Coordinates of C-alpha atoms in Angstrom, one line a residue:
M1 CA 8.7 18.2 -8.5
A2 CA 10.1 14.7 -9.1
F3 CA 12.9 13.3 -6.8
N4 CA 15.4 13.0 -9.6
T5 CA 15.4 16.7 -10.5
L6 CA 17.7 19.5 -9.6
L7 CA 14.6 21.6 -8.5
F8 CA 13.8 19.0 -5.8
L9 CA 17.3 18.9 -4.5
I10 CA 17.3 22.7 -4.2
F11 CA 13.9 22.6 -2.5
F12 CA 15.1 19.9 -0.1
V13 CA 18.3 21.8 0.9
V14 CA 16.3 24.9 1.6
V15 CA 13.8 23.0 3.7
L16 CA 16.5 21.1 5.6
I17 CA 18.4 24.4 6.4
G18 CA 15.1 26.2 7.3
Y19 CA 14.0 23.3 9.5
Y20 CA 17.0 23.6 11.8
I21 CA 17.0 27.4 11.8
V22 CA 13.5 28.0 12.9
P23 CA 12.7 27.5 16.7
K24 CA 11.8 24.0 17.7
K25 CA 8.2 24.9 18.7
I26 CA 7.3 25.9 15.2
R27 CA 9.3 23.4 13.1
W28 CA 6.2 21.4 12.5
I29 CA 4.5 24.6 11.1
F30 CA 7.5 25.1 8.8
L31 CA 7.2 21.5 7.6
L32 CA 3.5 22.0 7.0
L33 CA 4.1 25.1 4.9
S34 CA 6.9 23.4 3.0
S35 CA 4.8 20.3 2.3
Y36 CA 1.9 22.4 1.0
F37 CA 4.2 24.3 -1.2
F38 CA 5.6 21.1 -2.6
Y39 CA 2.1 19.7 -3.2
F40 CA 0.6 22.8 -4.7
Y41 CA 3.6 23.4 -6.9
A42 CA 2.6 20.3 -8.8
N43 CA -0.9 21.6 -9.5
I44 CA -3.0 24.0 -7.4
K45 CA -6.1 22.1 -8.6
F46 CA -5.0 19.2 -6.4
A47 CA -5.6 21.4 -3.3
L48 CA -9.4 20.7 -3.2
F49 CA -9.1 17.0 -2.8
I50 CA -6.3 16.9 -0.1
L51 CA -8.2 19.6 1.8
I52 CA -11.4 17.5 1.7
T53 CA -9.6 14.5 3.0
T54 CA -7.9 16.4 5.7
I55 CA -10.9 18.4 7.0
T56 CA -13.4 15.5 6.9
S57 CA -11.0 13.2 8.6
Y58 CA -10.2 15.8 11.3
L59 CA -13.8 16.5 12.0
G60 CA -14.8 12.8 11.9
A61 CA -12.1 11.7 14.2
I62 CA -13.0 14.5 16.7
L63 CA -16.7 13.4 16.7
I64 CA -15.7 9.7 17.1
Q65 CA -13.4 10.6 20.0
K66 CA -16.2 12.6 21.6
L67 CA -18.6 9.7 21.4
H68 CA -15.9 7.5 23.0
R69 CA -15.6 9.9 25.9
T70 CA -19.4 10.0 26.3
E71 CA -19.5 6.2 26.4
K72 CA -16.8 6.2 29.1
E73 CA -18.7 8.8 31.2
V74 CA -21.9 6.8 30.9
F75 CA -20.0 3.6 31.9
D76 CA -18.4 5.3 35.0
N77 CA -21.7 6.8 36.1
K78 CA -23.0 4.6 38.9
D79 CA -26.4 6.3 38.9
I80 CA -27.4 4.9 35.5
P81 CA -28.9 1.4 35.6
K82 CA -26.9 -1.3 33.9
L83 CA -29.7 -2.0 31.3
N84 CA -29.8 1.6 30.3
K85 CA -26.0 1.7 30.0
K86 CA -26.2 -1.1 27.5
A87 CA -28.8 0.6 25.4
I88 CA -26.8 3.9 25.4
K89 CA -23.6 2.1 24.5
E90 CA -25.2 0.4 21.5
R91 CA -26.6 3.8 20.4
L92 CA -23.2 5.5 20.7
H93 CA -21.6 2.6 18.8
K94 CA -24.0 3.0 15.9
K95 CA -23.2 6.7 15.8
R96 CA -19.5 6.1 15.7
K97 CA -19.9 3.4 13.0
F98 CA -22.1 5.8 10.9
I99 CA -19.4 8.5 11.1
L100 CA -16.7 6.1 10.1
V101 CA -18.6 4.6 7.2
L102 CA -19.5 8.1 6.0
L103 CA -15.9 9.1 6.1
L104 CA -14.8 6.0 4.2
L105 CA -17.5 6.5 1.6
V106 CA -16.5 10.1 1.0
N107 CA -12.8 9.7 0.8
F108 CA -12.6 6.3 -0.9
G109 CA -15.4 7.5 -3.1
I110 CA -13.3 10.4 -4.3
L111 CA -10.4 8.1 -5.0
I112 CA -12.5 5.6 -6.8
F113 CA -14.3 8.2 -8.9
L114 CA -11.1 10.0 -10.0
K115 CA -9.1 6.9 -10.5
Y116 CA -11.6 4.4 -11.9
I117 CA -14.6 6.2 -13.5
N118 CA -13.1 6.2 -17.0
F119 CA -12.0 2.5 -16.6
L120 CA -15.6 1.6 -15.7
S121 CA -17.0 3.7 -18.5
A122 CA -14.6 2.1 -21.1
N123 CA -15.7 -1.4 -20.0
L124 CA -19.4 -0.5 -20.0
N125 CA -19.0 0.9 -23.5
Y126 CA -17.3 -2.4 -24.6
L127 CA -20.2 -4.3 -23.1
F128 CA -22.7 -2.1 -24.9
E129 CA -21.0 -2.8 -28.2
V130 CA -21.1 -6.6 -27.5
V131 CA -24.9 -6.5 -26.9
S132 CA -25.5 -3.9 -29.6
F133 CA -26.8 -1.2 -27.2
S134 CA -26.6 2.3 -28.6
G135 CA -26.0 4.1 -25.3
R136 CA -22.5 5.3 -24.3
A137 CA -21.0 5.9 -20.9
P138 CA -19.2 9.2 -20.7
M139 CA -15.4 9.5 -20.6
L140 CA -14.3 12.4 -18.4
N141 CA -11.2 14.5 -18.7
L142 CA -10.0 14.1 -15.2
I143 CA -6.6 14.7 -13.6
L144 CA -5.6 12.3 -10.8
P145 CA -4.3 14.3 -7.9
L146 CA -0.7 13.7 -6.8
G147 CA -0.3 10.9 -4.2
I148 CA -4.1 10.5 -3.6
S149 CA -3.8 6.7 -3.2
F150 CA -1.1 7.1 -0.5
Y151 CA -2.6 10.0 1.5
T152 CA -6.1 8.5 1.4
F153 CA -4.9 5.2 2.8
Q154 CA -2.7 6.9 5.4
T155 CA -5.5 9.3 6.6
M156 CA -8.1 6.6 6.7
S157 CA -5.8 4.4 8.9
Y158 CA -5.7 7.4 11.3
V159 CA -9.6 7.6 11.4
I160 CA -10.0 3.8 11.9
D161 CA -7.4 3.8 14.7
V162 CA -9.4 6.5 16.5
Y163 CA -12.6 4.5 15.9
W164 CA -10.9 1.4 17.4
G165 CA -9.7 3.4 20.4
K166 CA -6.0 2.8 19.6
I167 CA -5.1 6.5 19.5
E168 CA -6.6 9.9 20.6
A169 CA -7.9 12.2 17.9
E170 CA -5.7 15.2 17.2
R171 CA -7.5 18.4 18.0
N172 CA -5.2 20.7 16.0
L173 CA -6.3 20.8 12.3
A174 CA -3.0 22.0 11.1
K175 CA -1.2 19.0 12.7
V176 CA -3.5 16.6 11.0
A177 CA -2.8 18.5 7.7
L178 CA 0.9 17.9 8.2
F179 CA 0.4 14.2 8.9
V180 CA -1.6 13.9 5.6
S181 CA 0.7 16.0 3.4
F182 CA 4.3 15.4 4.7
F183 CA 6.2 16.0 1.4
P184 CA 8.8 13.2 1.3
Q185 CA 6.2 10.4 1.4
I186 CA 3.3 11.9 -0.5
I187 CA 4.5 10.8 -4.0
E188 CA 5.3 7.1 -3.4
G189 CA 4.9 6.4 0.3
P190 CA 5.7 4.6 2.5
I191 CA 2.2 4.7 4.1
G192 CA 2.7 5.9 7.7
R193 CA 0.8 5.2 10.8
Y194 CA -0.3 8.1 13.0
K195 CA 1.1 6.7 16.2
D196 CA 4.5 6.2 14.7
L197 CA 4.9 9.2 12.4
A198 CA 2.9 12.0 13.9
P199 CA 4.9 12.5 17.2
Q200 CA 8.1 12.8 15.2
L201 CA 6.6 15.4 12.9
Y202 CA 5.3 17.6 15.8
R203 CA 8.1 17.5 18.3
G204 CA 10.8 19.6 16.6
N205 CA 13.9 17.4 16.3
S206 CA 17.4 18.6 17.3
F207 CA 20.1 18.3 14.7
S208 CA 22.0 15.0 14.9
I209 CA 25.1 14.3 12.8
K210 CA 24.2 10.6 12.9
N211 CA 20.7 11.2 11.5
F212 CA 21.9 13.7 9.0
T213 CA 24.7 11.5 7.6
Y214 CA 22.5 8.4 7.5
G215 CA 19.8 10.3 5.8
I216 CA 22.1 11.7 3.1
Q217 CA 23.6 8.2 2.6
L218 CA 20.2 6.7 2.2
M219 CA 19.3 9.4 -0.3
M220 CA 22.5 8.8 -2.3
W221 CA 21.8 5.0 -2.3
G222 CA 18.3 5.7 -3.5
Y223 CA 19.5 8.0 -6.3
F224 CA 22.0 5.3 -7.3
K225 CA 19.3 2.7 -7.5
K226 CA 16.8 5.0 -9.3
M227 CA 19.1 6.8 -11.8
V228 CA 22.0 4.5 -12.3
I229 CA 20.3 1.1 -12.3
A230 CA 16.5 1.5 -12.9
D231 CA 16.6 4.3 -15.5
R232 CA 19.4 2.5 -17.5
V233 CA 17.7 -1.0 -17.2
A234 CA 14.4 0.6 -18.2
I235 CA 15.7 1.4 -21.7
V236 CA 16.2 -2.3 -22.5
A237 CA 13.1 -3.5 -20.6
D238 CA 10.8 -1.0 -22.4
Y239 CA 12.3 -2.0 -25.8
V240 CA 11.7 -5.7 -25.1
F241 CA 8.1 -5.2 -24.0
S242 CA 7.4 -2.9 -27.0
N243 CA 9.0 -5.2 -29.6
Y244 CA 8.7 -8.7 -28.1
L245 CA 7.4 -10.1 -31.4
N246 CA 10.7 -9.3 -33.1
I247 CA 12.9 -10.5 -30.4
S248 CA 14.1 -14.1 -29.6
G249 CA 12.6 -15.9 -26.6
T250 CA 16.0 -15.6 -24.9
G251 CA 15.9 -11.8 -25.4
V252 CA 12.3 -11.6 -24.1
A253 CA 13.3 -13.7 -21.0
I254 CA 16.2 -11.3 -20.3
G255 CA 13.9 -8.3 -20.8
V256 CA 11.5 -9.7 -18.2
F257 CA 14.4 -10.3 -15.8
L258 CA 15.6 -6.7 -16.3
Y259 CA 12.1 -5.3 -15.7
A260 CA 12.0 -7.2 -12.4
I261 CA 15.3 -5.4 -11.5
Q262 CA 13.9 -2.1 -12.8
D263 CA 10.7 -2.4 -10.8
Y264 CA 12.5 -3.0 -7.6
T265 CA 15.3 -0.5 -7.9
D266 CA 13.0 2.3 -9.2
F267 CA 10.4 1.9 -6.4
S268 CA 12.8 1.1 -3.6
G269 CA 15.1 3.8 -4.8
C270 CA 12.4 6.5 -4.5
I271 CA 11.4 5.1 -1.1
D272 CA 15.1 5.4 0.0
I273 CA 15.2 9.0 -1.2
A274 CA 12.0 9.8 0.7
R275 CA 13.2 8.1 3.9
G276 CA 16.5 9.8 3.6
C277 CA 14.9 13.2 3.4
A278 CA 12.9 12.5 6.5
E279 CA 15.9 10.9 8.4
A280 CA 18.0 14.0 7.8
M281 CA 15.4 15.9 9.8
G282 CA 15.4 13.3 12.5
I283 CA 12.1 11.7 11.3
T284 CA 12.2 7.9 10.8
M285 CA 9.6 6.6 8.3
A286 CA 8.4 3.0 7.9
E287 CA 10.7 0.6 6.1
N288 CA 9.1 -0.5 2.8
F289 CA 11.5 -3.1 1.3
K290 CA 13.6 -5.7 2.9
R291 CA 15.6 -7.5 0.2
P292 CA 12.4 -9.1 -1.3
Y293 CA 14.2 -11.0 -4.1
F294 CA 15.9 -13.1 -1.5
S295 CA 12.5 -14.4 -0.2
R296 CA 12.0 -18.2 -0.1
T297 CA 8.2 -18.2 -0.6
I298 CA 5.6 -15.8 -2.1
P299 CA 4.0 -15.0 1.2
E300 CA 7.5 -14.0 2.5
F301 CA 8.1 -12.0 -0.6
W302 CA 5.0 -9.9 0.1
R303 CA 6.1 -9.5 3.7
R304 CA 9.2 -7.8 2.4
W305 CA 7.9 -5.9 -0.7
H306 CA 5.9 -2.7 -0.3
M307 CA 5.7 -3.5 3.4
S308 CA 3.6 -0.5 4.5
L309 CA 0.9 -1.3 2.0
G310 CA 0.9 -5.0 3.0
A311 CA 0.7 -4.0 6.7
W312 CA -2.2 -1.6 5.9
M313 CA -4.1 -4.3 4.1
K314 CA -3.5 -6.9 6.8
D315 CA -4.6 -4.6 9.6
Y316 CA -7.6 -2.8 8.0
V317 CA -8.9 -5.4 5.5
F318 CA -7.6 -8.9 6.2
Y319 CA -8.2 -9.1 9.9
P320 CA -11.6 -7.3 10.0
F321 CA -12.8 -9.5 7.0
S322 CA -11.6 -12.7 8.7
L323 CA -13.7 -11.8 11.8
T324 CA -16.9 -11.3 9.9
K325 CA -19.9 -13.6 10.6
S326 CA -19.6 -14.9 7.0
M327 CA -16.0 -16.0 7.5
R328 CA -16.8 -17.6 10.9
K329 CA -19.6 -19.5 9.3
L330 CA -17.3 -20.6 6.5
S331 CA -14.8 -21.7 9.1
K332 CA -17.3 -23.8 10.9
F333 CA -18.6 -25.3 7.7
A334 CA -15.1 -26.2 6.4
K335 CA -14.2 -27.7 9.8
K336 CA -17.3 -29.9 9.9
R337 CA -16.9 -31.1 6.4
F338 CA -13.2 -31.2 5.8
G339 CA -11.5 -31.1 9.2
K340 CA -9.7 -28.6 11.4
F341 CA -7.0 -27.7 8.9
M342 CA -9.5 -26.6 6.3
G343 CA -11.6 -24.9 9.0
R344 CA -8.6 -22.7 9.9
T345 CA -7.1 -22.3 6.4
L346 CA -10.0 -21.7 4.0
P347 CA -11.2 -18.4 5.5
V348 CA -7.5 -17.2 5.4
A349 CA -7.3 -18.2 1.8
V350 CA -10.4 -16.3 0.9
G351 CA -9.1 -13.3 2.8
N352 CA -5.8 -13.4 0.9
I353 CA -7.7 -13.4 -2.5
L354 CA -9.7 -10.4 -1.4
V355 CA -6.6 -8.5 -0.2
F356 CA -4.6 -9.1 -3.3
F357 CA -7.6 -8.2 -5.5
L358 CA -7.7 -4.9 -3.7
V359 CA -3.9 -4.5 -4.0
G360 CA -4.3 -4.9 -7.7
V361 CA -7.1 -2.4 -7.9
W362 CA -5.1 0.0 -5.8
H363 CA -2.2 0.0 -8.3
G364 CA -4.3 1.4 -11.1
A365 CA -7.4 1.3 -13.3
N366 CA -6.3 -1.5 -15.6
W367 CA -7.2 -5.2 -16.0
N368 CA -3.6 -6.1 -15.9
Y369 CA -3.3 -4.9 -12.3
I370 CA -6.5 -6.7 -11.3
I371 CA -5.3 -10.0 -12.9
W372 CA -1.8 -9.4 -11.3
G373 CA -3.4 -9.0 -7.9
L374 CA -5.6 -12.1 -8.3
F375 CA -2.5 -14.0 -9.6
Y376 CA -0.8 -13.6 -6.3
G377 CA -4.0 -13.9 -4.2
I378 CA -5.0 -17.2 -5.7
L379 CA -1.4 -18.5 -5.7
I380 CA -1.0 -17.8 -2.0
A381 CA -4.5 -19.2 -1.2
V382 CA -3.8 -22.4 -3.1
S383 CA -0.3 -22.9 -1.6
S384 CA -1.8 -22.5 1.9
L385 CA -4.5 -25.1 1.2
M386 CA -1.9 -27.4 -0.3
K387 CA 0.5 -27.2 2.6
P388 CA -0.2 -30.8 3.8
V389 CA 0.7 -32.1 0.4
F390 CA 4.0 -30.1 0.3
T391 CA 4.8 -31.4 3.8
W392 CA 4.1 -35.0 2.7
I393 CA 6.4 -34.6 -0.4
I394 CA 9.2 -33.2 1.8
E395 CA 8.9 -36.1 4.3
K396 CA 8.4 -38.7 1.5
F397 CA 11.6 -37.8 -0.4
K398 CA 13.5 -36.8 2.8
I399 CA 14.3 -33.3 1.6
N400 CA 16.6 -31.4 3.8
V401 CA 14.8 -28.0 4.0
K402 CA 17.8 -26.4 5.8
S403 CA 20.3 -27.3 3.1
K404 CA 21.8 -24.4 1.1
I405 CA 20.9 -26.1 -2.2
Y406 CA 17.2 -26.3 -1.2
I407 CA 17.2 -22.7 0.1
L408 CA 18.8 -21.5 -3.2
F409 CA 16.1 -23.5 -5.1
Q410 CA 13.4 -21.8 -3.0
I411 CA 14.8 -18.3 -3.7
L412 CA 15.2 -18.9 -7.4
R413 CA 11.7 -20.4 -7.7
T414 CA 10.2 -17.5 -5.8
F415 CA 12.1 -15.0 -8.0
W416 CA 10.9 -16.8 -11.1
I417 CA 7.3 -16.6 -10.0
T418 CA 7.7 -12.8 -9.3
C419 CA 9.0 -12.4 -12.8
L420 CA 5.8 -14.0 -14.1
G421 CA 3.9 -11.4 -12.0
C422 CA 6.1 -8.7 -13.6
I423 CA 5.0 -9.8 -17.1
I424 CA 1.3 -9.3 -16.1
F425 CA 2.1 -6.0 -14.4
R426 CA 4.2 -4.5 -17.2
A427 CA 2.6 -5.7 -20.4
D428 CA 0.3 -3.3 -22.2
S429 CA -2.6 -5.7 -22.2
I430 CA -3.6 -9.1 -21.0
Q431 CA -3.1 -10.5 -24.5
D432 CA 0.4 -9.0 -24.6
A433 CA 1.1 -10.5 -21.2
W434 CA 0.2 -13.9 -22.5
N435 CA 2.3 -13.5 -25.6
V436 CA 5.3 -12.3 -23.6
F437 CA 4.8 -15.2 -21.2
M438 CA 4.7 -17.8 -24.1
K439 CA 7.6 -16.1 -26.0
S440 CA 9.9 -16.2 -22.9
F441 CA 9.6 -20.0 -22.9
S442 CA 10.7 -20.2 -26.5
L443 CA 14.4 -19.7 -26.1
I444 CA 15.2 -19.7 -29.8
N445 CA 12.2 -18.3 -31.7

C-alpha cells in the first residue's frame, strides 16, 4: 500500500475519521489495529518477523528493567555489606548485558540474514570461481519484510535506552507493538525514539484544527515533491544512468544533477507524507530533512539529511565506540606521538568511518552502498584531520569566511561532492559508477 496510491488515501481517511470517533482511551488500540492491517495487507508472511522483534524486545526490556530494580533494592539495603553490594551489582550488570547482547544478536541477526545472505553467497561464489573451488554457496529465495530496517533500528533503540536506564520498560505488550508498527513511519521512517513518540501514540489526542491543517498541508507538499518533481525527474535520470555511454558528458552531468534532485524529493516527499499523516492525528514525528543541499560542509549535510538515522548512529554506535578501551588507547597513543589535536581527532575520524560504513551497509546488500558509505566516512575523517591545514590556508590568504561569495562557494562545493556520492549510490555497479564519473567530466564526448 504505497503512499502514492488511491488505496492508501482511502485507508488514511478511514483511519483519521475512526481515530477521532473512538473514545480517547482506546484510540491507541485503534491505531494498533490499523497499523497491523496496513502491515499485513502488504504480505501476511511478514507477520512472523515483526512479531519476533516485538515480543523479544518486550520481554527483554522487562527483564532488564527488573534487574535494574533489583540492583536499586540491593543498593538501598543497608544490611548488605558494601563489598557484597559491589559483587551483586557486577553480577546483575553481566545479566543485563547478556540479555541486551542476545536481543541484538537475534533481531539484527534476522535483519542481516534476510537482507545480506544472498549478497554474501554471491561474493563467496565469485571467490570460489577465482580460486577454482568447486563448492557453491546457496542462493535463497527470500522476501525482505516491509520496513524491517526501520522497525529493527527503532525497536533496538528502545531496548538500549531501557538498558542504559534512560526510560522505563513498557509493561503492556500491545503498546510496544504499536510503537514498533505505527503505520505512517514503517515504510521509510523517520526512526522514532520511544521517549518522544510513544507517549503521543498512547494518550489519545484531541482534534485540533491547527494540527489537522498542518498535517494535510505537509502531506500535500510531500505528494508534490514525490509525484510532481521526483517521479518526473526520475524518467530523465534513469535514462541517463542506463544509457550514459550514448550520451554526451554534459548530458551525463545533467543526469547526475537530476538524480540528486530526485533522491531528495522522493525520500523527503515520502517522509513529509508520513509526518503529515501523523500530524493530522496530533502526533509529531522526528524531522528527517532540513534543507540539506544548502549545507556548507559534508558533516553539516549529514546533520541535515536522514537526520533520524544519523542521530541513531551517533547515539548507539559512534559514542559507545568512541568510549571503548581501544579508542581510549588510540587517543593516548596519538596524543603522545602527534600532539593533542591528533589525540582528540583520530578516534573521532575512525568512529566516523565505522558509522558511515554501517550506514552504507544499512542501505542495502550491494557493494555500491558500501563504497558510498566509505566515501563519506573517509572524506569526513580526512577533512577533520586536515582542519589545521584548512585553517592555515584561510589565514594565509585572508579569506573572509563570512562573505556571501565564500558561503556560496561552500554550498556549491558541498552539493558537487554529494552529486559524486549520488553517482556511486545510483549506478548499477562500481564499474558503471566510475564510467559515469569520468564521463561527467567530459563535457563534449
